[in-house]
Amino acid sequence: MPDADRLPPLFSPPYAPNDAAIAARLLQDAGLDADREVRIDRTATRLIEAIRANDDRFGGVEDMLREFALSTKEGLALMVLAEALLRVPDARTADQFIEDKLGQGDFVHHETKSSAFLVNASAWALGMSARVIQPGETPQGTIGRLTKRLGAPAVRAATRQAMRLMGSHFVLGETIAAALARAQSRSDRAPRYSFDMLGEGARTADDAQRYFESYARAIEAIGHAAGSRPLPERPGISVKLSALHPRFEAVSRARVMTELVPRLVDLARRAKAFDLNFTVDAEEADRLELSLDVLAAAFAEPSLAGWNGFGLAIQAYQKRAAEVIDYVDALARGLNRKMMVRLVKGAYWDTEIKRAQERGLDGYPVFTRKAMTDLNYVACARKLLALRPRLFPQFATHNALTVATILELADDATSFEFQRLHGMGEALYAQLSDDRPEIAYRTYAPVGSHRDLLAYLVRRLLENGANSSFVALAADDKVPIVSLLRRPAEIIGTDGNAGHPEIPLPADLYRPQRENSRGIEFGDRAALERVTSAIAAETVTPHTVTAFTLDQANAAVAEARRGFKAWNAMPAGRRADILDKAADLLEQRRAHFIALLQSEGGKTLDDALSEVREATDFCRYYAALGRKLFGAGDTMPGPTGENNVLTLRGRGAFVAISPWNFPLAIFLGQVTAALMSGNPVIAKPAEQTPLVALEAIRLLHEAGVPASALHLVQGDGAIGAALVAHKQVSGVVFTGSTEVARAINRTLAAKDGPIVPLIAETGGINAMIVDATALPEQVADDVVMSAFRSAGQRCSALRLLFVQDDVADRMIEMIAGAARELKLGDPSDPSTHVGPVIDVEAKQRLDAHIARMKKQARVHFAGEAPAGNFVAPHIFELSDAAQLTEEVFGPILHVVRYRADKLGEVLTAIEATGFGLTLGIHSRIDDTVEDVIDRLQVGNIYVNRNMIGAVVGVQPFGGSGLSGTGPKAGGPHYLARFATEQTVTINTAAAGGNAALMAGME
């Protein structure tokens, strides 16, 4: 390996820098002289006119987007059909899916505007299908059944063929051999190709090995067909690092560097042997630093010296794109090598925005305005052109203005190339080739089965079908060409316009109500190091917490009762200010509480950080809600001369009994809700996590809650029972088991005196339903997250997975393979995915269940646990859902297969459990989703995502039946349950008459 001083420092610029600062720099350098701008306009206009004049009899994506715009119901239905239909193996589900989607658009009366065969054939097939399946006809209806029997095969065949027809235009070949044959016959002009082997990222070790072998075979085939031309005229291949490793994530860096780098070097050596272009494809922003670490380690391999084909794709919508170019230039310079660099605009923009918002980051890693991406693209192009010949620029774009600008900036035609996607940009580049035959362009050509095409096709449709996309606008004759020639710098104007006005920063996501809690991105090396260093610097000293005696518990209730009047009389705004201050203190002491949660609760870094954020959100949400609910009150309508006001006020002393699985978030959620509502609180935490509770109470007192209004009572279940039974307790809020909730309910019902409310959130045998339209990779991600994160110790965790039998084998295999890649161990290690269960007793219960299941069920996966209180993930297949009779609170997943025509029996089985906390649904059939939602009384239903991690104020959390009483924690109705209502009616006309009414007389 080369000396370390020949490599640049680790890549670690700011993850989400300020848009305005970047815009100021880019705008300053954006201008060109008038003559050059005129030439750019002339070239771009000619290219746009060529796009509009194109009369390709087969048609391309521009024709499809013009015909079925994503702003129409037909376009959206077509996108969903394309994404899922070809992976559905069974006829029944396919029929339901086709009916569902074709019923959402008016394909019957759709008049095609295009003469292209691709468009007309697709529209005809979809229209024929829609005529057979009329709106309102369902498989369950008599007419529907008749229609199905007569028309279903034709419908299915026509719709599938329409999808394949579209797919064939986007995929060069289903195999590399077919793609090479098609590529060779495309033109007499020796076209350049970069082949992309389609597929999602690896979830399992088997997936990664399969993708590796696919890449290796493709390199061999491409190499043998490459001919004798030198680079850069030779073909290439693109590889995705996430396809070569099942845990390609920042927290698993050590493992990735050990396992993935040798694989990448192996493939690169094979590509070097044929002198091919070998491009490492771009990944999401949180993987950028890791990608560059892997790239540098592989690129520095001595055996790759003397080869100029190693390449990297860089995304211009990422704010760090310019720094990436500087990094790879320094890498190539230090090793005295050359590198090929593909500059793209980026394809995961919506995902990046959502992830930054969910993570509570300070900003976005990508630009929020398309014009900023376009501006940055040109700036990056300038930089790349200036770094020739060490870097060979490859400009991937279908934007005529961008093409024209780069042509003007480049001083020669041979030291760079353009790139286009197969099936797109054909008219533009045909015209460019006619006008400037010396300009080279390469076609980025997907290779794979139609099933693997799905995600790729939908991503292309989304990327290029948006209203702001140049591809969509250029194809629209109604859009004036002059509007397409507006420069990005002109659109932005000033640096103050760099950010999208409709996309708030993550911190402002919930304003004006409240501030979002702050998180970190683990893919941001500097941020991760700061938080782990801060946690390591915290000292957590285990010490024994003395349990309260019965007398001490009674005294705490008495003290709380005495503090009620003063706390309830405090203005709601002041109480809310105290909770806001508590939230600020939580964020300031984040590292301290994470250390506590890890040492006492066994929380991984991700779980502990999320819990601190949830606790912070509870404080701010209840503060904001309390200001509104407990202020001056609501003036009610009524007759003149009378004033009617409805107000809320506290009930009295509230007992809050919280669990060990969320010892900070649920604990503070209960306590702050009761406090905000004007009630003094006696907080009784779980005996397994007393220190977290102690520190949380201290923080609330420091924030301004008087000692008389907040009391901590440590102890076991007996102390909790005594508090519940106390005659001066005015309310109980509880989270825990159904059995304990029942006991509390009985105790409260048996008391003489006022009826005492119980707010209970308990567990559930939480289910997920997966049908044949679901994407296996997404299902695997969501099931593993829902079942095994937090060692399965969440009320919301997935316990029972129902999978349609037509796809069950593949789904279960992928889920088991993904579970196998999870790391169990020390929760303070950021790379740990699954920590310990809470104590020995919990481990013994879970081990006993595992032993029983190994005798009664089919074992699909049985992980190995390290020594200590660890329970490894397990997956068992049951013959019947009734075999699972109780909630199993740990990382154990139970799977049941179901037939597509027996979904009703699945819903009956879920209802029979009596629980109703969380439910997951994975289906692309809207009617199926709606039927399940209508049928089941479940508190939180999650569709096509994981089913844990409810966010305060976004997904109010709580169930019904055996899963709790409601109202939902973190929701708008929660605080009212802690309060009493008072109506005050004043006869304002009592003193001599109705002066207000009289004053208004004519």
mmCIF file with all atom_site columns, C-alpha atoms in Angstrom, residues 669-821:
data_model
loop_
_atom_site.group_PDB
_atom_site.id
_atom_site.type_symbol
_atom_site.label_atom_id
_atom_site.label_alt_id
_atom_site.label_comp_id
_atom_site.label_asym_id
_atom_site.label_entity_id
_atom_site.label_seq_id
_atom_site.pdbx_PDB_ins_code
_atom_site.Cartn_x
_atom_site.Cartn_y
_atom_site.Cartn_z
_atom_site.occupancy
_atom_site.B_iso_or_equiv
_atom_site.pdbx_formal_charge
_atom_site.auth_seq_id
_atom_site.auth_comp_id
_atom_site.auth_asym_id
_atom_site.auth_atom_id
_atom_site.pdbx_PDB_model_num
ATOM 1   C CA . GLY A 1 669 ? -43.996 12.454  28.475 1.00 0.00 ? 669 GLY A CA 1
ATOM 2   C CA . GLN A 1 670 ? -46.287 11.396  31.309 1.00 0.00 ? 670 GLN A CA 1
ATOM 3   C CA . VAL A 1 671 ? -44.871 13.845  33.836 1.00 0.00 ? 671 VAL A CA 1
ATOM 4   C CA . THR A 1 672 ? -44.836 16.903  31.568 1.00 0.00 ? 672 THR A CA 1
ATOM 5   C CA . ALA A 1 673 ? -48.388 16.266  30.323 1.00 0.00 ? 673 ALA A CA 1
ATOM 6   C CA . ALA A 1 674 ? -49.683 16.123  33.876 1.00 0.00 ? 674 ALA A CA 1
ATOM 7   C CA . LEU A 1 675 ? -47.679 19.176  34.922 1.00 0.00 ? 675 LEU A CA 1
ATOM 8   C CA . MET A 1 676 ? -48.750 21.258  31.930 1.00 0.00 ? 676 MET A CA 1
ATOM 9   C CA . SER A 1 677 ? -52.366 20.446  32.799 1.00 0.00 ? 677 SER A CA 1
ATOM 10  C CA . GLY A 1 678 ? -51.955 21.975  36.257 1.00 0.00 ? 678 GLY A CA 1
ATOM 11  C CA . ASN A 1 679 ? -51.479 18.768  38.245 1.00 0.00 ? 679 ASN A CA 1
ATOM 12  C CA . PRO A 1 680 ? -48.763 18.048  40.773 1.00 0.00 ? 680 PRO A CA 1
ATOM 13  C CA . VAL A 1 681 ? -47.088 14.721  39.974 1.00 0.00 ? 681 VAL A CA 1
ATOM 14  C CA . ILE A 1 682 ? -45.873 11.739  41.961 1.00 0.00 ? 682 ILE A CA 1
ATOM 15  C CA . ALA A 1 683 ? -43.582 9.990   39.474 1.00 0.00 ? 683 ALA A CA 1
ATOM 16  C CA . LYS A 1 684 ? -42.883 6.320   40.010 1.00 0.00 ? 684 LYS A CA 1
ATOM 17  C CA . PRO A 1 685 ? -40.331 5.025   37.462 1.00 0.00 ? 685 PRO A CA 1
ATOM 18  C CA . ALA A 1 686 ? -39.441 1.422   36.699 1.00 0.00 ? 686 ALA A CA 1
ATOM 19  C CA . GLU A 1 687 ? -37.148 -0.106  39.289 1.00 0.00 ? 687 GLU A CA 1
ATOM 20  C CA . GLN A 1 688 ? -34.681 -1.154  36.548 1.00 0.00 ? 688 GLN A CA 1
ATOM 21  C CA . THR A 1 689 ? -33.943 2.457   35.487 1.00 0.00 ? 689 THR A CA 1
ATOM 22  C CA . PRO A 1 690 ? -33.953 4.679   38.590 1.00 0.00 ? 690 PRO A CA 1
ATOM 23  C CA . LEU A 1 691 ? -30.980 6.901   37.687 1.00 0.00 ? 691 LEU A CA 1
ATOM 24  C CA . VAL A 1 692 ? -32.478 8.120   34.433 1.00 0.00 ? 692 VAL A CA 1
ATOM 25  C CA . ALA A 1 693 ? -35.620 9.125   36.325 1.00 0.00 ? 693 ALA A CA 1
ATOM 26  C CA . LEU A 1 694 ? -33.628 10.807  39.078 1.00 0.00 ? 694 LEU A CA 1
ATOM 27  C CA . GLU A 1 695 ? -31.700 12.949  36.596 1.00 0.00 ? 695 GLU A CA 1
ATOM 28  C CA . ALA A 1 696 ? -34.865 13.818  34.682 1.00 0.00 ? 696 ALA A CA 1
ATOM 29  C CA . ILE A 1 697 ? -36.596 15.020  37.872 1.00 0.00 ? 697 ILE A CA 1
ATOM 30  C CA . ARG A 1 698 ? -33.573 17.105  38.793 1.00 0.00 ? 698 ARG A CA 1
ATOM 31  C CA . LEU A 1 699 ? -33.644 18.692  35.354 1.00 0.00 ? 699 LEU A CA 1
ATOM 32  C CA . LEU A 1 700 ? -37.336 19.595  35.667 1.00 0.00 ? 700 LEU A CA 1
ATOM 33  C CA . HIS A 1 701 ? -36.746 21.134  39.086 1.00 0.00 ? 701 HIS A CA 1
ATOM 34  C CA . GLU A 1 702 ? -33.845 23.141  37.642 1.00 0.00 ? 702 GLU A CA 1
ATOM 35  C CA . ALA A 1 703 ? -36.088 24.305  34.807 1.00 0.00 ? 703 ALA A CA 1
ATOM 36  C CA . GLY A 1 704 ? -38.477 25.788  37.333 1.00 0.00 ? 704 GLY A CA 1
ATOM 37  C CA . VAL A 1 705 ? -40.939 23.121  38.467 1.00 0.00 ? 705 VAL A CA 1
ATOM 38  C CA . PRO A 1 706 ? -41.296 23.661  42.228 1.00 0.00 ? 706 PRO A CA 1
ATOM 39  C CA . ALA A 1 707 ? -40.477 20.758  44.508 1.00 0.00 ? 707 ALA A CA 1
ATOM 40  C CA . SER A 1 708 ? -44.034 20.856  45.847 1.00 0.00 ? 708 SER A CA 1
ATOM 41  C CA . ALA A 1 709 ? -45.409 20.062  42.377 1.00 0.00 ? 709 ALA A CA 1
ATOM 42  C CA . LEU A 1 710 ? -43.099 17.205  41.418 1.00 0.00 ? 710 LEU A CA 1
ATOM 43  C CA . HIS A 1 711 ? -42.121 14.240  43.562 1.00 0.00 ? 711 HIS A CA 1
ATOM 44  C CA . LEU A 1 712 ? -40.055 11.175  42.696 1.00 0.00 ? 712 LEU A CA 1
ATOM 45  C CA . VAL A 1 713 ? -40.963 7.911   44.397 1.00 0.00 ? 713 VAL A CA 1
ATOM 46  C CA . GLN A 1 714 ? -38.583 5.021   43.713 1.00 0.00 ? 714 GLN A CA 1
ATOM 47  C CA . GLY A 1 715 ? -39.586 1.444   44.384 1.00 0.00 ? 715 GLY A CA 1
ATOM 48  C CA . ASP A 1 716 ? -41.023 -1.783  43.083 1.00 0.00 ? 716 ASP A CA 1
ATOM 49  C CA . GLY A 1 717 ? -44.523 -2.744  41.992 1.00 0.00 ? 717 GLY A CA 1
ATOM 50  C CA . ALA A 1 718 ? -45.802 -2.776  45.564 1.00 0.00 ? 718 ALA A CA 1
ATOM 51  C CA . ILE A 1 719 ? -45.008 0.911   45.967 1.00 0.00 ? 719 ILE A CA 1
ATOM 52  C CA . GLY A 1 720 ? -46.730 1.639   42.679 1.00 0.00 ? 720 GLY A CA 1
ATOM 53  C CA . ALA A 1 721 ? -49.811 -0.248  43.838 1.00 0.00 ? 721 ALA A CA 1
ATOM 54  C CA . ALA A 1 722 ? -49.871 1.700   47.082 1.00 0.00 ? 722 ALA A CA 1
ATOM 55  C CA . LEU A 1 723 ? -49.742 5.009   45.222 1.00 0.00 ? 723 LEU A CA 1
ATOM 56  C CA . VAL A 1 724 ? -52.596 3.970   42.956 1.00 0.00 ? 724 VAL A CA 1
ATOM 57  C CA . ALA A 1 725 ? -54.710 2.962   45.955 1.00 0.00 ? 725 ALA A CA 1
ATOM 58  C CA . HIS A 1 726 ? -54.104 6.234   47.831 1.00 0.00 ? 726 HIS A CA 1
ATOM 59  C CA . LYS A 1 727 ? -57.398 8.008   48.424 1.00 0.00 ? 727 LYS A CA 1
ATOM 60  C CA . GLN A 1 728 ? -55.998 11.462  47.609 1.00 0.00 ? 728 GLN A CA 1
ATOM 61  C CA . VAL A 1 729 ? -54.782 10.539  44.131 1.00 0.00 ? 729 VAL A CA 1
ATOM 62  C CA . SER A 1 730 ? -56.852 12.267  41.451 1.00 0.00 ? 730 SER A CA 1
ATOM 63  C CA . GLY A 1 731 ? -55.538 10.470  38.386 1.00 0.00 ? 731 GLY A CA 1
ATOM 64  C CA . VAL A 1 732 ? -53.157 7.771   37.171 1.00 0.00 ? 732 VAL A CA 1
ATOM 65  C CA . VAL A 1 733 ? -51.170 7.662   33.927 1.00 0.00 ? 733 VAL A CA 1
ATOM 66  C CA . PHE A 1 734 ? -49.563 4.304   33.231 1.00 0.00 ? 734 PHE A CA 1
ATOM 67  C CA . THR A 1 735 ? -47.499 2.612   30.535 1.00 0.00 ? 735 THR A CA 1
ATOM 68  C CA . GLY A 1 736 ? -46.724 -1.072  30.880 1.00 0.00 ? 736 GLY A CA 1
ATOM 69  C CA . SER A 1 737 ? -48.297 -4.479  30.681 1.00 0.00 ? 737 SER A CA 1
ATOM 70  C CA . THR A 1 738 ? -51.982 -5.169  30.135 1.00 0.00 ? 738 THR A CA 1
ATOM 71  C CA . GLU A 1 739 ? -52.077 -7.245  33.322 1.00 0.00 ? 739 GLU A CA 1
ATOM 72  C CA . VAL A 1 740 ? -50.842 -4.383  35.507 1.00 0.00 ? 740 VAL A CA 1
ATOM 73  C CA . ALA A 1 741 ? -53.193 -1.955  33.762 1.00 0.00 ? 741 ALA A CA 1
ATOM 74  C CA . ARG A 1 742 ? -56.103 -4.241  34.640 1.00 0.00 ? 742 ARG A CA 1
ATOM 75  C CA . ALA A 1 743 ? -54.981 -4.346  38.273 1.00 0.00 ? 743 ALA A CA 1
ATOM 76  C CA . ILE A 1 744 ? -54.769 -0.553  38.413 1.00 0.00 ? 744 ILE A CA 1
ATOM 77  C CA . ASN A 1 745 ? -58.206 -0.243  36.862 1.00 0.00 ? 745 ASN A CA 1
ATOM 78  C CA . ARG A 1 746 ? -59.708 -2.586  39.461 1.00 0.00 ? 746 ARG A CA 1
ATOM 79  C CA . THR A 1 747 ? -58.042 -0.696  42.303 1.00 0.00 ? 747 THR A CA 1
ATOM 80  C CA . LEU A 1 748 ? -59.350 2.651   41.101 1.00 0.00 ? 748 LEU A CA 1
ATOM 81  C CA . ALA A 1 749 ? -62.848 1.260   40.565 1.00 0.00 ? 749 ALA A CA 1
ATOM 82  C CA . ALA A 1 750 ? -62.952 -0.110  44.097 1.00 0.00 ? 750 ALA A CA 1
ATOM 83  C CA . LYS A 1 751 ? -62.161 3.234   45.718 1.00 0.00 ? 751 LYS A CA 1
ATOM 84  C CA . ASP A 1 752 ? -64.856 5.293   47.377 1.00 0.00 ? 752 ASP A CA 1
ATOM 85  C CA . GLY A 1 753 ? -64.989 8.956   46.505 1.00 0.00 ? 753 GLY A CA 1
ATOM 86  C CA . PRO A 1 754 ? -64.494 10.667  43.152 1.00 0.00 ? 754 PRO A CA 1
ATOM 87  C CA . ILE A 1 755 ? -64.094 8.499   40.047 1.00 0.00 ? 755 ILE A CA 1
ATOM 88  C CA . VAL A 1 756 ? -60.394 8.565   39.204 1.00 0.00 ? 756 VAL A CA 1
ATOM 89  C CA . PRO A 1 757 ? -59.363 8.538   35.532 1.00 0.00 ? 757 PRO A CA 1
ATOM 90  C CA . LEU A 1 758 ? -56.802 6.040   34.240 1.00 0.00 ? 758 LEU A CA 1
ATOM 91  C CA . ILE A 1 759 ? -54.774 6.852   31.137 1.00 0.00 ? 759 ILE A CA 1
ATOM 92  C CA . ALA A 1 760 ? -53.127 3.580   30.124 1.00 0.00 ? 760 ALA A CA 1
ATOM 93  C CA . GLU A 1 761 ? -50.944 2.576   27.205 1.00 0.00 ? 761 GLU A CA 1
ATOM 94  C CA . THR A 1 762 ? -50.109 -1.126  27.122 1.00 0.00 ? 762 THR A CA 1
ATOM 95  C CA . GLY A 1 763 ? -48.630 -3.535  24.604 1.00 0.00 ? 763 GLY A CA 1
ATOM 96  C CA . GLY A 1 764 ? -49.894 -5.675  21.797 1.00 0.00 ? 764 GLY A CA 1
ATOM 97  C CA . ILE A 1 765 ? -49.327 -8.611  19.497 1.00 0.00 ? 765 ILE A CA 1
ATOM 98  C CA . ASN A 1 766 ? -48.518 -6.168  16.732 1.00 0.00 ? 766 ASN A CA 1
ATOM 99  C CA . ALA A 1 767 ? -48.900 -7.491  13.199 1.00 0.00 ? 767 ALA A CA 1
ATOM 100 C CA . MET A 1 768 ? -47.709 -6.576  9.725  1.00 0.00 ? 768 MET A CA 1
ATOM 101 C CA . ILE A 1 769 ? -49.429 -7.706  6.510  1.00 0.00 ? 769 ILE A CA 1
ATOM 102 C CA . VAL A 1 770 ? -47.297 -8.057  3.367  1.00 0.00 ? 770 VAL A CA 1
ATOM 103 C CA . ASP A 1 771 ? -48.852 -8.850  0.000  1.00 0.00 ? 771 ASP A CA 1
ATOM 104 C CA . ALA A 1 772 ? -47.285 -9.732  -3.334 1.00 0.00 ? 772 ALA A CA 1
ATOM 105 C CA . THR A 1 773 ? -47.090 -6.144  -4.572 1.00 0.00 ? 773 THR A CA 1
ATOM 106 C CA . ALA A 1 774 ? -44.674 -5.125  -1.821 1.00 0.00 ? 774 ALA A CA 1
ATOM 107 C CA . LEU A 1 775 ? -41.017 -4.465  -2.652 1.00 0.00 ? 775 LEU A CA 1
ATOM 108 C CA . PRO A 1 776 ? -38.956 -7.221  -0.944 1.00 0.00 ? 776 PRO A CA 1
ATOM 109 C CA . GLU A 1 777 ? -36.026 -4.965  -0.072 1.00 0.00 ? 777 GLU A CA 1
ATOM 110 C CA . GLN A 1 778 ? -38.297 -2.397  1.542  1.00 0.00 ? 778 GLN A CA 1
ATOM 111 C CA . VAL A 1 779 ? -40.116 -5.134  3.445  1.00 0.00 ? 779 VAL A CA 1
ATOM 112 C CA . ALA A 1 780 ? -36.829 -6.571  4.710  1.00 0.00 ? 780 ALA A CA 1
ATOM 113 C CA . ASP A 1 781 ? -35.653 -3.145  5.918  1.00 0.00 ? 781 ASP A CA 1
ATOM 114 C CA . ASP A 1 782 ? -38.923 -2.385  7.666  1.00 0.00 ? 782 ASP A CA 1
ATOM 115 C CA . VAL A 1 783 ? -39.409 -5.818  9.231  1.00 0.00 ? 783 VAL A CA 1
ATOM 116 C CA . VAL A 1 784 ? -35.873 -5.967  10.617 1.00 0.00 ? 784 VAL A CA 1
ATOM 117 C CA . MET A 1 785 ? -36.221 -2.442  11.981 1.00 0.00 ? 785 MET A CA 1
ATOM 118 C CA . SER A 1 786 ? -39.660 -3.080  13.463 1.00 0.00 ? 786 SER A CA 1
ATOM 119 C CA . ALA A 1 787 ? -38.937 -6.477  14.986 1.00 0.00 ? 787 ALA A CA 1
ATOM 120 C CA . PHE A 1 788 ? -35.327 -6.248  16.161 1.00 0.00 ? 788 PHE A CA 1
ATOM 121 C CA . ARG A 1 789 ? -34.409 -2.632  16.848 1.00 0.00 ? 789 ARG A CA 1
ATOM 122 C CA . SER A 1 790 ? -34.158 -1.914  20.597 1.00 0.00 ? 790 SER A CA 1
ATOM 123 C CA . ALA A 1 791 ? -33.833 -5.711  20.973 1.00 0.00 ? 791 ALA A CA 1
ATOM 124 C CA . GLY A 1 792 ? -37.556 -5.872  20.273 1.00 0.00 ? 792 GLY A CA 1
ATOM 125 C CA . GLN A 1 793 ? -38.275 -4.068  23.549 1.00 0.00 ? 793 GLN A CA 1
ATOM 126 C CA . ARG A 1 794 ? -40.790 -1.567  22.216 1.00 0.00 ? 794 ARG A CA 1
ATOM 127 C CA . CYS A 1 795 ? -44.532 -1.545  22.766 1.00 0.00 ? 795 CYS A CA 1
ATOM 128 C CA . SER A 1 796 ? -44.903 -0.929  19.036 1.00 0.00 ? 796 SER A CA 1
ATOM 129 C CA . ALA A 1 797 ? -42.506 -3.670  17.902 1.00 0.00 ? 797 ALA A CA 1
ATOM 130 C CA . LEU A 1 798 ? -43.539 -6.157  15.232 1.00 0.00 ? 798 LEU A CA 1
ATOM 131 C CA . ARG A 1 799 ? -44.409 -9.566  16.700 1.00 0.00 ? 799 ARG A CA 1
ATOM 132 C CA . LEU A 1 800 ? -46.470 -11.301 13.992 1.00 0.00 ? 800 LEU A CA 1
ATOM 133 C CA . LEU A 1 801 ? -45.744 -11.065 10.261 1.00 0.00 ? 801 LEU A CA 1
ATOM 134 C CA . PHE A 1 802 ? -48.331 -12.237 7.732  1.00 0.00 ? 802 PHE A CA 1
ATOM 135 C CA . VAL A 1 803 ? -46.809 -12.792 4.258  1.00 0.00 ? 803 VAL A CA 1
ATOM 136 C CA . GLN A 1 804 ? -48.709 -13.766 1.120  1.00 0.00 ? 804 GLN A CA 1
ATOM 137 C CA . ASP A 1 805 ? -47.619 -17.305 0.308  1.00 0.00 ? 805 ASP A CA 1
ATOM 138 C CA . ASP A 1 806 ? -46.837 -16.511 -3.342 1.00 0.00 ? 806 ASP A CA 1
ATOM 139 C CA . VAL A 1 807 ? -43.864 -14.377 -2.250 1.00 0.00 ? 807 VAL A CA 1
ATOM 140 C CA . ALA A 1 808 ? -43.210 -15.731 1.241  1.00 0.00 ? 808 ALA A CA 1
ATOM 141 C CA . ASP A 1 809 ? -40.107 -17.785 0.485  1.00 0.00 ? 809 ASP A CA 1
ATOM 142 C CA . ARG A 1 810 ? -38.200 -14.871 -1.031 1.00 0.00 ? 810 ARG A CA 1
ATOM 143 C CA . MET A 1 811 ? -39.412 -12.410 1.609  1.00 0.00 ? 811 MET A CA 1
ATOM 144 C CA . ILE A 1 812 ? -38.532 -14.628 4.568  1.00 0.00 ? 812 ILE A CA 1
ATOM 145 C CA . GLU A 1 813 ? -35.154 -15.516 3.072  1.00 0.00 ? 813 GLU A CA 1
ATOM 146 C CA . MET A 1 814 ? -34.268 -11.842 2.687  1.00 0.00 ? 814 MET A CA 1
ATOM 147 C CA . ILE A 1 815 ? -35.519 -10.900 6.161  1.00 0.00 ? 815 ILE A CA 1
ATOM 148 C CA . ALA A 1 816 ? -33.541 -13.738 7.747  1.00 0.00 ? 816 ALA A CA 1
ATOM 149 C CA . GLY A 1 817 ? -30.452 -12.795 5.752  1.00 0.00 ? 817 GLY A CA 1
ATOM 150 C CA . ALA A 1 818 ? -30.746 -9.172  6.812  1.00 0.00 ? 818 ALA A CA 1
ATOM 151 C CA . ALA A 1 819 ? -31.198 -10.179 10.464 1.00 0.00 ? 819 ALA A CA 1
ATOM 152 C CA . ARG A 1 820 ? -28.023 -12.256 10.196 1.00 0.00 ? 820 ARG A CA 1
ATOM 153 C CA . GLU A 1 821 ? -26.063 -9.071  9.416  1.00 0.00 ? 821 GLU A CA 1
#
